[in-house]
Coordinates of C-alpha atoms in Angstrom, one line a residue:
Chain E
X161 CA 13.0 -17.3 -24.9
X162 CA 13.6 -19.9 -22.5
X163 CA 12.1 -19.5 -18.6
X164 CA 14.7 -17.5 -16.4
X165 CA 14.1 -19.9 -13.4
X166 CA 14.4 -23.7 -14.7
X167 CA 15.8 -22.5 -17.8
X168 CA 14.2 -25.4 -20.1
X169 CA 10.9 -24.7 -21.0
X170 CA 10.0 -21.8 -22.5
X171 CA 8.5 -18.6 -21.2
X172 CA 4.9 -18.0 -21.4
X173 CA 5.0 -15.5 -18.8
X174 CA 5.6 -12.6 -19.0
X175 CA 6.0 -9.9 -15.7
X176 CA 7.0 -6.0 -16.0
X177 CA 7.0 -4.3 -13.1
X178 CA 8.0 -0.7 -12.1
X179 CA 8.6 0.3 -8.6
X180 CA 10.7 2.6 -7.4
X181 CA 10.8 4.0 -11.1
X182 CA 12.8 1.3 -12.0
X183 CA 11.6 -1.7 -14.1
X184 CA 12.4 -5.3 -13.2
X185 CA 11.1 -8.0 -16.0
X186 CA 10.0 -11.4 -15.5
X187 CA 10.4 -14.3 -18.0
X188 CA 9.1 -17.1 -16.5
X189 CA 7.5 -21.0 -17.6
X190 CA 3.9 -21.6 -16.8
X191 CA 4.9 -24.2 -14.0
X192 CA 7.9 -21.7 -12.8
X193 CA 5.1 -18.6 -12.5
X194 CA 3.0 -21.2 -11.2
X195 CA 6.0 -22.1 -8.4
X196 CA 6.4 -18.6 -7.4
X197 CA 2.9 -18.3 -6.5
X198 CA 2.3 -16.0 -9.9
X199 CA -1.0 -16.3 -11.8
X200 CA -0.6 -17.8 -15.0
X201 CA -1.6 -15.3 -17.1
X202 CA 0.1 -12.3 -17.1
X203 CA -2.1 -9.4 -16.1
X204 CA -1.7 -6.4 -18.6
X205 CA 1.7 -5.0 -18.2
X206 CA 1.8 -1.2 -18.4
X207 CA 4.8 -0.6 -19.5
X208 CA 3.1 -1.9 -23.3
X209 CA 1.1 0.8 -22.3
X210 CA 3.3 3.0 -21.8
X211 CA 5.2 2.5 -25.0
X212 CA 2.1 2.5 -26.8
X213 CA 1.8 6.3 -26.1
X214 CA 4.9 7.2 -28.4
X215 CA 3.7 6.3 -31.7
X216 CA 0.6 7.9 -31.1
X217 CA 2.5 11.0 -30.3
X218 CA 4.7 11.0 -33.4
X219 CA 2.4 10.4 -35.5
X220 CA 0.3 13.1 -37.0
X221 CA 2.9 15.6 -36.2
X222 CA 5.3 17.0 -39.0
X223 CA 8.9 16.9 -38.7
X224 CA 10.2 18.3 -35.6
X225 CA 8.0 19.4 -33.1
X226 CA 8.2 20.4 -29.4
X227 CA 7.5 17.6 -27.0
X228 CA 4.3 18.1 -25.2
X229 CA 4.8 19.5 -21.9
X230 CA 3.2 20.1 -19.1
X231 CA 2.8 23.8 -17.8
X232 CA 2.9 23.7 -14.4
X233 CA 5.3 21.4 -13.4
X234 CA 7.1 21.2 -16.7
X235 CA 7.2 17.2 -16.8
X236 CA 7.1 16.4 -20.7
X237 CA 4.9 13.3 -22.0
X238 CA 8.7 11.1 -22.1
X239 CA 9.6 11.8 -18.7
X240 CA 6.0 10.5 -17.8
X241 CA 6.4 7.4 -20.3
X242 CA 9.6 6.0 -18.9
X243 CA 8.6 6.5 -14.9
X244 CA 4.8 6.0 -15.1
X245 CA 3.9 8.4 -12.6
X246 CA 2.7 12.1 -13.4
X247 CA 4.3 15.2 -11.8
X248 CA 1.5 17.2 -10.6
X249 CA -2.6 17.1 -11.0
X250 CA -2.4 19.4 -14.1
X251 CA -0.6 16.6 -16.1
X252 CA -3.8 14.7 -16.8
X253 CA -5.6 17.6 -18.6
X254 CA -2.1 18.6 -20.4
X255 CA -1.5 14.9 -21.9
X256 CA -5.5 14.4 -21.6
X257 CA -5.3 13.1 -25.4
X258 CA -2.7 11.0 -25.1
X259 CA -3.4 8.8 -21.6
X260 CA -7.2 9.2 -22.2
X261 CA -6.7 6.0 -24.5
X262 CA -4.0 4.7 -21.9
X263 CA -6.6 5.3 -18.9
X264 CA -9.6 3.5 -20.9
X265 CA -7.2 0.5 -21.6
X266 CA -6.1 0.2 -17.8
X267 CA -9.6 0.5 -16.7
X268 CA -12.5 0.5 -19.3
X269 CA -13.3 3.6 -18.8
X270 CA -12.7 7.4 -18.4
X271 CA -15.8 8.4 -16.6
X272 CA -15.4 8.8 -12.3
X273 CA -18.7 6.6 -11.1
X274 CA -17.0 7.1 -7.3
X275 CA -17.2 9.4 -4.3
X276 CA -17.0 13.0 -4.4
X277 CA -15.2 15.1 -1.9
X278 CA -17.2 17.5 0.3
X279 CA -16.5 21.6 -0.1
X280 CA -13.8 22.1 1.7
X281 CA -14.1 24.9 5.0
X282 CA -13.5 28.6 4.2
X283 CA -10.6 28.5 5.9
X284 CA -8.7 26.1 3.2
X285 CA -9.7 28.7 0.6
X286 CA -8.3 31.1 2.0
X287 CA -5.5 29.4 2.5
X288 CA -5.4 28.2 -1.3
X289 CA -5.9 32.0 -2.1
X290 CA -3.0 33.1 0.0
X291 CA -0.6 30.7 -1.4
X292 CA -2.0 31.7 -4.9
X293 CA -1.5 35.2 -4.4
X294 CA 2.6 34.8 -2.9
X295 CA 3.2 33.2 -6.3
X296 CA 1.2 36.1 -8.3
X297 CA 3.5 38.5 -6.0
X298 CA 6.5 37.1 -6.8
X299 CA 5.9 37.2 -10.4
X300 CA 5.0 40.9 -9.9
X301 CA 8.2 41.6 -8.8
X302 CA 10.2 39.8 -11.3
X303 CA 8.3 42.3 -14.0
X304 CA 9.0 44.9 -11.8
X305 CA 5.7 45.7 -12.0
X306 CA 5.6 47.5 -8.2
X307 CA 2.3 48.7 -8.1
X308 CA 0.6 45.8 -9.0
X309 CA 2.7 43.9 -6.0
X310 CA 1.6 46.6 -3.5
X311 CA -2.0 45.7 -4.3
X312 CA -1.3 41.6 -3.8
X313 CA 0.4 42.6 -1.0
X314 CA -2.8 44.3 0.6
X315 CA -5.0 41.1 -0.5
X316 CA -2.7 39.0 0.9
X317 CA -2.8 40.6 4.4
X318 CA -6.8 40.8 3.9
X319 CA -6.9 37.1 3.8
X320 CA -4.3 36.7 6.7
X321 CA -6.2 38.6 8.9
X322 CA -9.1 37.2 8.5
X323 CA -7.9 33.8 8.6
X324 CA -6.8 35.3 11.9
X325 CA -9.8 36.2 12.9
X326 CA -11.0 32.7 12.3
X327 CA -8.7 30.9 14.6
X328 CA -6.2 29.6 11.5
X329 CA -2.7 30.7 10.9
X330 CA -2.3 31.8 7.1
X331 CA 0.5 29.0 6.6
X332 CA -0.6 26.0 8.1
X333 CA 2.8 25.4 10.0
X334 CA 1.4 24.2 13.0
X335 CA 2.8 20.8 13.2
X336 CA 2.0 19.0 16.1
X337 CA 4.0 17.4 18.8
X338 CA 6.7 14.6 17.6
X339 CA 6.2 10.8 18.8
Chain I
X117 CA 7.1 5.1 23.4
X118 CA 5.0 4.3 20.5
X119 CA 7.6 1.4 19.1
X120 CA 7.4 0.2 22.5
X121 CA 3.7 -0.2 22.8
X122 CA 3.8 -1.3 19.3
X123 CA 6.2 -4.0 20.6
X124 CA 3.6 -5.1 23.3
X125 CA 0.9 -5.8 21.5
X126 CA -0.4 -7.4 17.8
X127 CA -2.6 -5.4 15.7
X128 CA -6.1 -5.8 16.1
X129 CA -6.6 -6.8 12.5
X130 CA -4.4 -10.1 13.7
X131 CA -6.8 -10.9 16.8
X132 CA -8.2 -13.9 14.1
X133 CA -11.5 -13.2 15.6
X134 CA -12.9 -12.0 12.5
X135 CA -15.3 -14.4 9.9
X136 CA -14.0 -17.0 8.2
X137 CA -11.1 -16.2 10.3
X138 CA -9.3 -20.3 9.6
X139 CA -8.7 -19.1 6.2
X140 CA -9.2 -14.7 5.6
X141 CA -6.6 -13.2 7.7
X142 CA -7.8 -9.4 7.1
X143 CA -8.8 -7.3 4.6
X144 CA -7.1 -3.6 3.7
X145 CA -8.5 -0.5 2.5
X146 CA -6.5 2.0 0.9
X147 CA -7.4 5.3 -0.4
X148 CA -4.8 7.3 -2.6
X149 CA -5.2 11.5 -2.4
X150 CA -3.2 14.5 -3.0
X151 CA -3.4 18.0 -2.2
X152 CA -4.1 20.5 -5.1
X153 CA -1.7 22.5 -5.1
X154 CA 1.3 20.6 -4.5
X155 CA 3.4 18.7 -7.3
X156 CA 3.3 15.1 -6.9
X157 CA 6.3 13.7 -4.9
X158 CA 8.4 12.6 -7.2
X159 CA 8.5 16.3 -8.6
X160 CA 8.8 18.4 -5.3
X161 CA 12.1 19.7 -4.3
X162 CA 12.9 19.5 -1.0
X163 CA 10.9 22.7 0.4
X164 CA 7.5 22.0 -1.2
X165 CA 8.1 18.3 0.4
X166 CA 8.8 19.2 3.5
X167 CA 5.4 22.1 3.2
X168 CA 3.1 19.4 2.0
X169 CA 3.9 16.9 4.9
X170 CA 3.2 19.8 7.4
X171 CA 0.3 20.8 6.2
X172 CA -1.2 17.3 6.1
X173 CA 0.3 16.4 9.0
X174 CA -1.6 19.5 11.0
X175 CA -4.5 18.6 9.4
X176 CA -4.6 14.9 10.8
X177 CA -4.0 15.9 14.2
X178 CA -6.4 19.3 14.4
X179 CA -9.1 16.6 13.4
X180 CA -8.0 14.0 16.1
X181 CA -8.0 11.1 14.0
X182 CA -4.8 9.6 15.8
X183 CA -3.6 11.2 19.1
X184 CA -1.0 13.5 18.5
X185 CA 1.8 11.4 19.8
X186 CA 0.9 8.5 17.4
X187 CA 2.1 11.2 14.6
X188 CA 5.9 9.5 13.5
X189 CA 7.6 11.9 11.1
X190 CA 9.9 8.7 9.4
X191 CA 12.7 11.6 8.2
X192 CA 13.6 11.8 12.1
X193 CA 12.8 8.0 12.9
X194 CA 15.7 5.3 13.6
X195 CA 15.9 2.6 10.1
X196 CA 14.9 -0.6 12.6
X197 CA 12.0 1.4 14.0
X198 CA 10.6 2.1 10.5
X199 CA 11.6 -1.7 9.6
X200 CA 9.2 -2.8 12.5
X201 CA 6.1 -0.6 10.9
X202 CA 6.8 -1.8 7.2
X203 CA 6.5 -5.2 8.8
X204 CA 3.2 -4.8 10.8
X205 CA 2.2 -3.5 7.1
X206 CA 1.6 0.3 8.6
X207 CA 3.7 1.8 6.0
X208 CA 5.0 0.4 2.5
X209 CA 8.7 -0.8 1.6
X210 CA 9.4 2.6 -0.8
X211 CA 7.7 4.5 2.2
X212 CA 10.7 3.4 4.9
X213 CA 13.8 3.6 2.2
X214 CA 12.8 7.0 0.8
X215 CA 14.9 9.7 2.5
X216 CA 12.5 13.2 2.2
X217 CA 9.9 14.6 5.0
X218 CA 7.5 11.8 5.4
X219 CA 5.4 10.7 8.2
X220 CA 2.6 7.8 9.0
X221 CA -0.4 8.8 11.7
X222 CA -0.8 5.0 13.8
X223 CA -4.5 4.8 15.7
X224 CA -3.9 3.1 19.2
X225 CA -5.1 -0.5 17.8
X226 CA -3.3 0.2 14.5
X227 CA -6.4 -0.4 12.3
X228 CA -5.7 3.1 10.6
X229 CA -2.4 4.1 9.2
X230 CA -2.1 7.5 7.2
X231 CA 0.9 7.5 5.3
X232 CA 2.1 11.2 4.1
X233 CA 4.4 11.9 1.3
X234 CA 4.2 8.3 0.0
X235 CA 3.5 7.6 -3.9
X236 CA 0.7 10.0 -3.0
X237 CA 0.5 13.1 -0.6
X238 CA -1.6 10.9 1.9
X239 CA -2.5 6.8 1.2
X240 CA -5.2 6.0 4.0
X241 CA -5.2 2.8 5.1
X242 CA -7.9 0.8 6.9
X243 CA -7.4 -2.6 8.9
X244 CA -10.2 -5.2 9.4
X245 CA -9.8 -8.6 11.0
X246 CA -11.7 -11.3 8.4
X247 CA -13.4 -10.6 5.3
X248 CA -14.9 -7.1 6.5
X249 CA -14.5 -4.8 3.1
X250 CA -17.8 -2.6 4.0
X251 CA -16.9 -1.8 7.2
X252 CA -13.5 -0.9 6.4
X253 CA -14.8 1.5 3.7
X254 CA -17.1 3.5 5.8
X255 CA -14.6 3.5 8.2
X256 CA -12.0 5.1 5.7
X257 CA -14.9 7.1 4.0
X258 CA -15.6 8.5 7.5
X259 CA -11.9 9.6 8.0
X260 CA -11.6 10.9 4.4
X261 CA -14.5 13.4 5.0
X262 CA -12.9 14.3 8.1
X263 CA -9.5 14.8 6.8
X264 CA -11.2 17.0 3.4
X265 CA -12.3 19.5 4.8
X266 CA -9.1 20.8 5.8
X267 CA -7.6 19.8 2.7
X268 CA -8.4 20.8 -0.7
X269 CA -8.1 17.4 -2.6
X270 CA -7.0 17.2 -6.2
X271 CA -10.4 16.2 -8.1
X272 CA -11.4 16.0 -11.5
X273 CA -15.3 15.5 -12.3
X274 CA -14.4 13.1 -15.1
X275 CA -11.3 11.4 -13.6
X276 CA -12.0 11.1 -10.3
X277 CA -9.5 11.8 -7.5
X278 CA -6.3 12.4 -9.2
X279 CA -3.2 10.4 -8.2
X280 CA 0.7 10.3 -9.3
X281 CA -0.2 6.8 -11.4
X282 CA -2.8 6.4 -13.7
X283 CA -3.3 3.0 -12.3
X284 CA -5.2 4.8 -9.2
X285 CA -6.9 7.2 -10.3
X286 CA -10.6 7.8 -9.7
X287 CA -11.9 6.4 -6.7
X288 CA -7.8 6.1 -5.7
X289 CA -9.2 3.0 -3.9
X290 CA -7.4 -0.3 -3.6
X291 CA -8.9 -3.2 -1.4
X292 CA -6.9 -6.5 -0.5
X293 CA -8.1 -9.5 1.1
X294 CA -5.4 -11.4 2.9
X295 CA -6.0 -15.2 2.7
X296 CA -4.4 -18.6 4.0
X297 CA -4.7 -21.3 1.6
X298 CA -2.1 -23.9 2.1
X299 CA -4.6 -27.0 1.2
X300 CA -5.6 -25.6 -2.4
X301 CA -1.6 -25.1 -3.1
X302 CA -1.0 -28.9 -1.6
X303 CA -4.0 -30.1 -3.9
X304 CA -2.7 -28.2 -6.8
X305 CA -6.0 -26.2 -6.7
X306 CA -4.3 -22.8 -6.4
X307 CA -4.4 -22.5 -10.3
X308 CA -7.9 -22.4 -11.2
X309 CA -8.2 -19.6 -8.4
X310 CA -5.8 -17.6 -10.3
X311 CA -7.7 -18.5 -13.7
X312 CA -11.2 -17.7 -11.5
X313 CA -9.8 -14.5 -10.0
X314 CA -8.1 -12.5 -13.3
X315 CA -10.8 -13.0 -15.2
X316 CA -12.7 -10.9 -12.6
X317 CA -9.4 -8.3 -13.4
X318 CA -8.3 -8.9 -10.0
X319 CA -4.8 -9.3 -9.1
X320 CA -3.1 -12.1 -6.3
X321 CA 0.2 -11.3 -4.7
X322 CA 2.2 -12.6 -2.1
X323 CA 1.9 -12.0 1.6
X324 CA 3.6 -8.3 1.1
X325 CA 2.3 -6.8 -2.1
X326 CA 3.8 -6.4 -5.1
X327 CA 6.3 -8.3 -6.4
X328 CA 6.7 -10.2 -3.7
X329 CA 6.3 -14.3 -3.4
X330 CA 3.4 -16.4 -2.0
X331 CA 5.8 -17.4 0.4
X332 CA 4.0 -19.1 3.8
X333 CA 0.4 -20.4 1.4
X334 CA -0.8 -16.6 2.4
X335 CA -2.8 -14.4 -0.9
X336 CA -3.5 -11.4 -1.3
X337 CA -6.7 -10.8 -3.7
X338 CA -7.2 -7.0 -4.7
X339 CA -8.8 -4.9 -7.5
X340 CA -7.0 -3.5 -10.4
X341 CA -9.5 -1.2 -11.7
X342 CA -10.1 2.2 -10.0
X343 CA -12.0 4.1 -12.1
X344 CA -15.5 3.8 -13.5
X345 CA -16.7 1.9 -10.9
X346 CA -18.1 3.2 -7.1
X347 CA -16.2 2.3 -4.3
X348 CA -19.3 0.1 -3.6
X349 CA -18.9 -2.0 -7.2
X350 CA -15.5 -2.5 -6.7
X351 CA -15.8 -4.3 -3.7
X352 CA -18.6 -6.5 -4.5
X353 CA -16.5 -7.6 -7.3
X354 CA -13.8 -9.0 -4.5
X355 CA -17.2 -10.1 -2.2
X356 CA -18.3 -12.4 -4.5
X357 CA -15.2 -14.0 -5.2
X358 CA -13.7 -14.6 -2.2
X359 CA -16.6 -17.0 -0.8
X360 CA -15.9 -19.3 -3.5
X361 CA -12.4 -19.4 -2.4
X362 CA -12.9 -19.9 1.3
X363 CA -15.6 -22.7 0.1
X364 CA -12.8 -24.4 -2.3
X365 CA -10.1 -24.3 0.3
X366 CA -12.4 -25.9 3.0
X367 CA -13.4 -28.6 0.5
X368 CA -9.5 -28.9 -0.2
X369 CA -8.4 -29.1 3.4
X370 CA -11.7 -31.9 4.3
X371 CA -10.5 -33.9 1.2
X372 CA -7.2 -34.0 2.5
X373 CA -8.0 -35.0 5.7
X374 CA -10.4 -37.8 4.2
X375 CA -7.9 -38.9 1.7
X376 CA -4.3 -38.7 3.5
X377 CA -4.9 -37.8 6.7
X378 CA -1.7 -39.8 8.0
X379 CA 0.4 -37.5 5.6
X380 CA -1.6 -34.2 6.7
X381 CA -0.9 -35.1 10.7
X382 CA 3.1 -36.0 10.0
X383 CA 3.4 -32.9 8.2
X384 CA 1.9 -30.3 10.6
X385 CA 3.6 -32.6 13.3
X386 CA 6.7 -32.6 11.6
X387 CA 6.5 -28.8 11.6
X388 CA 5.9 -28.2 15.1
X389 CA 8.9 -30.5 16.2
X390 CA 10.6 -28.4 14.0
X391 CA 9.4 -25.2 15.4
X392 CA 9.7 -26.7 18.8
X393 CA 13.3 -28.1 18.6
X394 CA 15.0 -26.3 15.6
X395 CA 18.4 -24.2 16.7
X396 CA 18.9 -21.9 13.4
X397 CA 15.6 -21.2 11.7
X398 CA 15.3 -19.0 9.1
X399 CA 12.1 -16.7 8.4
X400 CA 11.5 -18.2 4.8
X401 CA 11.8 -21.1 6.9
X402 CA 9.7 -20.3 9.8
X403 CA 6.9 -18.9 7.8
X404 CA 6.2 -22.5 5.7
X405 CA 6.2 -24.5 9.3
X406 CA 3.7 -21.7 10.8
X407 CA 1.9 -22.3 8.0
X408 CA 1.5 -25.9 8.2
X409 CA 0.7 -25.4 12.3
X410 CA -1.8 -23.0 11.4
X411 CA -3.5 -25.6 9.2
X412 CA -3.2 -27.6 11.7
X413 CA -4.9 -26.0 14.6
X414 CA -7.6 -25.7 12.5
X415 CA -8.0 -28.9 11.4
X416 CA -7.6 -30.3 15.0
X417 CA -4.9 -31.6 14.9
X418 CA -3.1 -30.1 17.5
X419 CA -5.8 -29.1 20.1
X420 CA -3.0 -27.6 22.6
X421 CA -1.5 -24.1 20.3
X422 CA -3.6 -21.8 20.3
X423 CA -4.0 -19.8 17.4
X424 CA -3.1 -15.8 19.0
X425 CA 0.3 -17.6 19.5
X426 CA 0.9 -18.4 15.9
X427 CA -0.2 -15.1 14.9
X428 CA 2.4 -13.8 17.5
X429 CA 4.8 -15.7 16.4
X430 CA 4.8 -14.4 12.5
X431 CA 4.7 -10.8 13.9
X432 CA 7.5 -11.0 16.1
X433 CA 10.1 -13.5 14.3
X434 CA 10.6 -11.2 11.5
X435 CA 14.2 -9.7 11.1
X436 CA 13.2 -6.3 12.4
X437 CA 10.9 -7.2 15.1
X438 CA 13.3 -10.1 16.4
X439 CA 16.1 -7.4 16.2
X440 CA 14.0 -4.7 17.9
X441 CA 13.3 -6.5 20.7
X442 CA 16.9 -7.4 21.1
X443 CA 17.4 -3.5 20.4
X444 CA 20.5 -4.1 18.2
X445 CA 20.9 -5.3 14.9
X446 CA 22.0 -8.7 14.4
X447 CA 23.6 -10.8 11.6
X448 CA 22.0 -13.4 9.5
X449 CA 23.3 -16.7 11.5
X450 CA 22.4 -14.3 14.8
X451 CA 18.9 -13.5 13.7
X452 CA 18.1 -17.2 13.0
X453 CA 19.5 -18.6 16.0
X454 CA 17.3 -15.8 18.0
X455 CA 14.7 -17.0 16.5
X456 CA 14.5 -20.4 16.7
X457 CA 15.2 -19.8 20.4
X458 CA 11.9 -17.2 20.3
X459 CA 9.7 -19.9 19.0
X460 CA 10.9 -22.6 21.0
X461 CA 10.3 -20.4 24.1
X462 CA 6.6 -19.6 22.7
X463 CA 6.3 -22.7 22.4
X464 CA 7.7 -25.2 24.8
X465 CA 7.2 -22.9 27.7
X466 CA 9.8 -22.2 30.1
X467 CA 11.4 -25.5 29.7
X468 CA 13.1 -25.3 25.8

């Protein structure tokens, strides 16, 4: 392949980018890469990565089988391999097996040696717990299962109230004045 | 007005008081964190986008981290306004073209930016004049405390702080130093500090991140790797190779000066005649000369700019600042006439 830029010497460098969740390749000459102020070695490009991940998938499994999905936010393993970017925190334990190896070739490891956050306030749990229990209510009510709402629907006003009580509206709508 | 006062004044991060400040411009500190229980952005319909920006956004002002009018919810602000923070590097690129509830929080001497609904839920962003990684990091570690415990951050004990690409997750943490180096790329130096510097599994980029040129001599050195590391460990890796850089582009620009100072003085002179007489400049344009000027001020060369004026000057002659401060937009032949006229006012005075 010759270099896209000077189009005579051929291209040693190679550049895949994805922003935007599109991909834009580069095929470049050393002196060309060197001209645009690129390194002249490629750093890894993740897209191989990416692509990697499908052969590990299909093999191993027999014939047809469904594509591994996420449960919470439904996103399957090929929606994440051809934008790069999860759908929701649960992804990484879903696809744990197949990005562990994809995480450990990005950075050398799979083990967090970094900061950990502090507990967050009583408040915020409550908070998590109210918006937990709407969605438990809502699935109540699809079943039809009424008395089972009723009792979510008590909860829920036990943890507004005394997120009340602590100063903290149970949706944290609150937004502050516009610049 | 915020974009007003914004207008005013250059970020304190561009004062070029900082150490080493001839060749490190700043350094940046970004931390990448999402809410548990949101979907990441790219999978939130509109409600749970517009949910997840409130919530953040009440948390950042309950714990007066920015005042509340330096909140700027970018879904409700004008596209030249949000031009003029993506060029004082407040928010990204993708963060001003993206169309769904999104907001930056701007401190008064706009050394913190808190971009919501980016990539992430929030990216924090830290500011330091010169080569100042440590303090930047307690200063972002400070906020980040702040800011968790109203928010319940998506955290895994194995993987760290969990983030929409794999290439943040962990410590979420990215740290760029911003660096001038016009002698090593006129030496033809610049090479080995890319060989020097991947090896480390850093990355280089251009003066506005990824994908973008080295246009102007200006570098960008940051770390690739974000997990397995501490936030400490990953930016001793950048510490220890930036002095060698700084040392190399020293030796570069003495060596010049020893060895063809005539050529060194007719091309930084040559540049600001240029600067100083030019009718139509364009900012590819613009940014090589104020390159070479900068060079030259601190090689002595021209003892009479000062160096707040160049710094000025490639703030405010870029397309969306020149056309905010004419508050309308302008076409290309407009733009680079209004700013050659710009620079030859900063620069020749009243008389241009």
């Amino acid at each position: 392949m010759k270099c896209q830029n000077c189009h005579k010497s051929d291209a040693t460098v190679h550049l895949t980018e994805i922003k935007g969740g599109s991909k834009h390749e580069m095929h470049l000459c050393e002196s060309c890469a060197a001209a645009k102020g690129l390194p002249g070695k490629a750093h890894f490009s993740i897209q191989d990565l990416l692509a990697g991940i499908a052969s590990t998938q299909q093999t191993g499994k027999k014939g047809k089988t469904k594509e591994l999905q996420c449960p919470s936010c439904e996103l399957s393993i090929s929606q994440f391999q051809s934008t790069g970017r999860f759908g929701c925190p649960d992804c990484y334990t879903a696809f744990s097996s197949e990005i562990l190896p994809l995480i450990e070739k990005i950075h050398d490891s799979t083990q967090h040696a970094g900061k950990v956050p502090g507990r967050v306030s009583p408040e915020v749990a409550l908070q998590k717990e109210v918006r937990h229990l709407q969605l438990e209510l809502k699935k109540a009510i699809k079943r039809e299962d009424y008395e089972k709402a009723a009792d979510i629907r008590d909860r829920i006003h036990r943890a507004e109230q005394e997120l009340q009580a602590r100063g903290t509206p149970a949706s944290s709508d609150e937004s502050g004045p516009s610049a | 007005m915020l974009f007003e006062e914004l207008l005013k004044q250059t970020g304190e991060w561009l004062s070029g008081t900082g150490p080493d400040a001839e060749i490190v411009i700043c350094c940046r500190l970004r931390l990448a964190r999402n809410v548990q229980g949101f979907r990441f952005i790219s999978r939130m319909d509109a409600e749970e986008r517009e949910a997840c920006e409130k919530q953040i956004r009440a948390v950042i002002l309950k714990a007066s981290v920015v005042a509340s009018d330096r909140y700027v919810p970018l879904h409700e602000t004008k596209a030249l306004d949000r031009k003029l923070l993506v060029e004082r590097h407040l928010i990204s690129k993708e963060h001003e073209e993206s169309k769904h509830p999104r907001g930056v929080a701007i401190d008064a001497g706009e050394q913190i930016s808190i971009m919501v609904n980016e990539e992430d839920h929030m990216r924090l962003q830290v500011f330091q004049s010169g080569l100042q990684l440590r303090e930047a990091l307690a200063r972002a570690n400070g906020i980040d405390d702040k800011l968790a415990s109203g928010l319940d951050f998506a955290f895994s004990p194995q993987l760290g702080y969990l983030t929409a690409c794999p290439t943040n997750v962990g410590t979420g943490l990215r740290a760029s130093v911003m660096l001038h180096l016009p002698a090593l790329v006129l030496t033809r130096h610049i090479e080995k500090v890319f060989q020097a510097v991947s090896k480390l599994n850093l990355a280089v980029r251009g003066l506005h991140g990824e994908g973008t040129e080295a246009s102007g001599h200006f570098y960008q050195i940051s770390n690739q790797v974000t997990l397995g590391r501490s936030d400490l460990e990953i930016l001793a890796n950048i510490e220890q190779v930036v002095p060698t850089i700084i040392d190399y582009e020293r030796k570069a620009r003495a060596e010049l000066l020893k060895r063809d100072r005539l050529r060194i003085e007719d091309r930084v002179w040559r540049a600001y005649g240029m600067l100083r007489t030019a009718r139509i400049i364009s900012s590819e344009e613009s940014l090589m000369l104020l390159s070479a000027l900068r060079m030259g001020v601190h090689l002595g060369l021209l003892p009479d700019v000062e160096l707040s004026t160049i710094n000025h000057l490639f703030l405010n002659t870029q397309p969306g600042h020149l056309q905010r401060l004419a508050a309308h937009e302008m076409e290309a032949l407009e733009r680079d006439a209004r700013r050659a006229e710009y620079i030859r006012q900063k620069l020749n005075g009243k008389h241009s």
